[in-house]
Amino acid sequence: KGRGPKRTYRQLLVNHLDESYLYTYGRGTPREIESFCRRLTDPAYFATPYGPLLIAANNTLGYTNAEYHGLVIWIKQVAFVVLGLSKHLKIAITEGWDKSLQRTIKATILQICEQTLDACHTLGAVPELYYVDGKTPKFFPINSSKVQLWSAVGIRRIIRKYLELKTDPKYKRV
C-alpha cells in the first residue's frame, strides 16, 4: 500500500559462504552440514590450499578473483564458517549424530583453520581478503593496512576454535 509498484526478483543461484551465517545463528540438519563440509573441501566449490572461497569456483555467473565479492577469501567469512561448524559439532556430539559425520565436521574445521593460518603466515599479514594465484596466496589489490579489524577478530576466533579442537578432551573422542 502506497509503497510503489510491486517488484519481483529472480533468485540468485550461487554457492556462497554466507551460508555459514545460517549455521552460526540458526540450525542445520545433519544432511545440510554434511553437504556444506563436502563443498568446503571440494576444489570445484569452495576449497583452495589457503582457505575457502567466498563464491564457489564452479559458479556460472562469471565471478573471478578480480572482484571484491568474487573468488576471494575473506577471513571474516572463514571465521563464520568455523563458528557455524563448531556449533554443529557440539550439537552432533550432544545429540549423537553419526560418528563419521562428527569426524567430517571436525576435520573440515581443522583443515580450514590450518589453511587460513598458513595464508596469513605466508602473507605476513591478516588482510581483509586475499586470493589464490595458482598455489600462492596474494593480497587483493585494495588500499588497506596489513591487519583489518574484522580480520583480526576473525583470525582470533579461528585460532581459539582450532586450539579448542586440538586440546579439549571432549573432542579427542571425535
Tab-separated table of C-alpha atoms in Angstrom:
chain	number	residue	atom	x	y	z
A	1	LYS	CA	0.000	0.000	0.000
A	2	GLY	CA	1.425	3.285	-1.056
A	3	ARG	CA	4.955	1.920	-1.457
A	4	GLY	CA	5.226	1.954	-5.210
A	5	PRO	CA	4.811	-0.775	-7.807
A	6	LYS	CA	5.166	-4.385	-6.788
A	7	ARG	CA	8.518	-5.819	-7.814
A	8	THR	CA	9.548	-9.371	-8.370
A	9	TYR	CA	13.072	-10.709	-8.198
A	10	ARG	CA	14.729	-13.817	-9.517
A	11	GLN	CA	16.665	-15.908	-7.032
A	12	LEU	CA	20.431	-15.668	-7.459
A	13	LEU	CA	21.673	-19.249	-7.525
A	14	VAL	CA	25.248	-19.348	-6.312
A	15	ASN	CA	27.113	-21.231	-3.599
A	16	HIS	CA	28.274	-18.534	-1.189
A	17	LEU	CA	29.933	-18.615	2.230
A	18	ASP	CA	27.019	-16.557	3.569
A	19	GLU	CA	25.512	-19.998	4.143
A	20	SER	CA	27.744	-20.089	7.227
A	21	TYR	CA	25.569	-17.408	8.863
A	22	LEU	CA	22.672	-19.869	8.811
A	23	TYR	CA	24.756	-22.389	10.737
A	24	THR	CA	26.205	-19.800	13.129
A	25	TYR	CA	22.901	-18.193	14.067
A	26	GLY	CA	20.471	-20.973	13.161
A	27	ARG	CA	20.311	-24.718	12.986
A	28	GLY	CA	21.199	-27.045	10.147
A	29	THR	CA	20.238	-30.658	9.629
A	30	PRO	CA	22.891	-33.385	9.526
A	31	ARG	CA	22.384	-33.597	5.750
A	32	GLU	CA	22.891	-29.822	5.301
A	33	ILE	CA	26.022	-29.810	7.454
A	34	GLU	CA	27.458	-32.806	5.606
A	35	SER	CA	26.790	-31.078	2.271
A	36	PHE	CA	28.433	-27.860	3.478
A	37	CYS	CA	31.518	-29.766	4.671
A	38	ARG	CA	31.777	-31.586	1.334
A	39	ARG	CA	31.578	-28.307	-0.602
A	40	LEU	CA	34.084	-26.599	1.723
A	41	THR	CA	36.666	-29.290	0.979
A	42	ASP	CA	35.965	-29.677	-2.753
A	43	PRO	CA	38.035	-27.513	-5.170
A	44	ALA	CA	35.053	-27.424	-7.563
A	45	TYR	CA	33.245	-25.438	-4.879
A	46	PHE	CA	34.998	-23.514	-2.075
A	47	ALA	CA	38.298	-25.300	-1.375
A	48	THR	CA	41.708	-23.757	-2.040
A	49	PRO	CA	45.058	-24.538	-0.389
A	50	TYR	CA	44.647	-21.303	1.644
A	51	GLY	CA	41.055	-21.384	2.846
A	52	PRO	CA	37.554	-21.382	1.376
A	53	LEU	CA	36.471	-19.012	-1.378
A	54	LEU	CA	33.649	-16.546	-0.794
A	55	ILE	CA	31.891	-17.706	-4.001
A	56	ALA	CA	32.137	-21.269	-5.283
A	57	ALA	CA	34.655	-21.801	-8.076
A	58	ASN	CA	32.028	-23.569	-10.202
A	59	ASN	CA	29.716	-20.537	-10.287
A	60	THR	CA	28.047	-19.848	-13.617
A	61	LEU	CA	27.846	-16.092	-13.116
A	62	GLY	CA	31.393	-15.260	-14.179
A	63	TYR	CA	32.883	-14.379	-10.785
A	64	THR	CA	36.692	-14.295	-10.732
A	65	ASN	CA	39.431	-13.384	-8.263
A	66	ALA	CA	39.357	-9.821	-9.623
A	67	GLU	CA	36.081	-8.953	-7.839
A	68	TYR	CA	35.907	-7.878	-4.213
A	69	HIS	CA	32.906	-10.216	-3.804
A	70	GLY	CA	34.250	-12.919	-6.119
A	71	LEU	CA	36.674	-15.833	-5.923
A	72	VAL	CA	38.460	-14.386	-2.917
A	73	ILE	CA	38.934	-15.393	0.706
A	74	TRP	CA	37.622	-13.157	3.472
A	75	ILE	CA	38.931	-14.029	6.912
A	76	LYS	CA	35.714	-12.711	8.492
A	77	GLN	CA	33.683	-15.174	6.409
A	78	VAL	CA	36.077	-18.012	7.247
A	79	ALA	CA	35.539	-17.246	10.948
A	80	PHE	CA	31.774	-17.607	10.469
A	81	VAL	CA	32.334	-20.958	8.754
A	82	VAL	CA	34.430	-22.124	11.702
A	83	LEU	CA	31.876	-20.823	14.225
A	84	GLY	CA	28.908	-22.417	12.451
A	85	LEU	CA	30.605	-25.770	12.066
A	86	SER	CA	31.916	-25.689	15.651
A	87	LYS	CA	28.402	-25.062	16.915
A	88	HIS	CA	27.137	-28.003	14.891
A	89	LEU	CA	29.975	-30.253	16.034
A	90	LYS	CA	28.820	-29.637	19.619
A	91	ILE	CA	25.222	-30.387	18.567
A	92	ALA	CA	26.384	-33.533	16.742
A	93	ILE	CA	28.208	-34.809	19.826
A	94	THR	CA	25.382	-33.952	22.238
A	95	GLU	CA	22.663	-35.430	20.032
A	96	GLY	CA	24.691	-38.450	18.939
A	97	TRP	CA	24.857	-37.748	15.212
A	98	ASP	CA	26.682	-40.365	13.146
A	99	LYS	CA	30.339	-40.637	14.227
A	100	SER	CA	31.596	-40.351	10.654
A	101	LEU	CA	29.765	-37.014	10.284
A	102	GLN	CA	31.270	-35.812	13.578
A	103	ARG	CA	34.742	-36.686	12.245
A	104	THR	CA	33.972	-34.948	8.932
A	105	ILE	CA	32.902	-31.744	10.693
A	106	LYS	CA	35.994	-31.753	12.917
A	107	ALA	CA	38.341	-32.488	10.005
A	108	THR	CA	36.757	-29.725	7.910
A	109	ILE	CA	37.174	-27.166	10.691
A	110	LEU	CA	40.798	-28.143	11.316
A	111	GLN	CA	41.636	-28.068	7.594
A	112	ILE	CA	40.106	-24.619	7.099
A	113	CYS	CA	41.826	-23.227	10.198
A	114	GLU	CA	45.229	-24.569	9.160
A	115	GLN	CA	44.863	-23.295	5.603
A	116	THR	CA	43.811	-19.817	6.713
A	117	LEU	CA	46.611	-19.588	9.285
A	118	ASP	CA	49.080	-20.737	6.627
A	119	ALA	CA	47.854	-17.976	4.291
A	120	CYS	CA	48.374	-15.334	6.997
A	121	HIS	CA	51.840	-16.713	7.712
A	122	THR	CA	52.741	-16.732	4.012
A	123	LEU	CA	51.406	-13.198	3.502
A	124	GLY	CA	52.896	-11.918	6.754
A	125	ALA	CA	49.595	-10.206	7.437
A	126	VAL	CA	45.967	-10.644	8.451
A	127	PRO	CA	44.323	-8.996	5.448
A	128	GLU	CA	40.651	-8.252	4.931
A	129	LEU	CA	40.692	-10.505	1.897
A	130	TYR	CA	43.121	-12.274	-0.369
A	131	TYR	CA	43.021	-14.602	-3.346
A	132	VAL	CA	44.943	-17.636	-4.534
A	133	ASP	CA	47.006	-17.328	-7.691
A	134	GLY	CA	47.995	-20.827	-8.722
A	135	LYS	CA	49.303	-22.174	-5.441
A	136	THR	CA	50.171	-18.855	-3.789
A	137	PRO	CA	48.039	-16.507	-1.668
A	138	LYS	CA	48.136	-12.892	-2.867
A	139	PHE	CA	46.874	-9.636	-1.424
A	140	PHE	CA	43.692	-8.405	-3.054
A	141	PRO	CA	44.561	-5.023	-4.619
A	142	ILE	CA	42.841	-2.605	-2.243
A	143	ASN	CA	44.329	0.066	-0.041
A	144	SER	CA	44.275	-1.345	3.468
A	145	SER	CA	46.571	-1.986	6.361
A	146	LYS	CA	48.156	-5.377	6.964
A	147	VAL	CA	45.671	-6.051	9.767
A	148	GLN	CA	41.977	-5.258	9.364
A	149	LEU	CA	39.685	-5.073	12.411
A	150	TRP	CA	37.198	-7.694	11.188
A	151	SER	CA	40.040	-9.920	10.084
A	152	ALA	CA	41.811	-9.564	13.445
A	153	VAL	CA	38.612	-10.523	15.268
A	154	GLY	CA	38.057	-13.362	12.799
A	155	ILE	CA	41.574	-14.797	12.994
A	156	ARG	CA	41.434	-14.669	16.792
A	157	ARG	CA	38.241	-16.737	16.714
A	158	ILE	CA	39.777	-19.160	14.203
A	159	ILE	CA	42.844	-19.641	16.430
A	160	ARG	CA	40.724	-20.149	19.553
A	161	LYS	CA	38.471	-22.732	17.888
A	162	TYR	CA	41.482	-24.506	16.402
A	163	LEU	CA	43.165	-24.745	19.802
A	164	GLU	CA	39.906	-25.875	21.401
A	165	LEU	CA	39.550	-28.742	18.920
A	166	LYS	CA	43.187	-29.731	19.386
A	167	THR	CA	43.292	-29.584	23.210
A	168	ASP	CA	39.799	-30.012	24.726
A	169	PRO	CA	39.353	-33.624	25.898
A	170	LYS	CA	35.719	-33.762	24.691
A	171	TYR	CA	36.977	-33.578	21.090
A	172	LYS	CA	39.607	-36.310	21.469
A	173	ARG	CA	36.888	-38.962	21.036
A	174	VAL	CA	35.770	-37.493	17.706
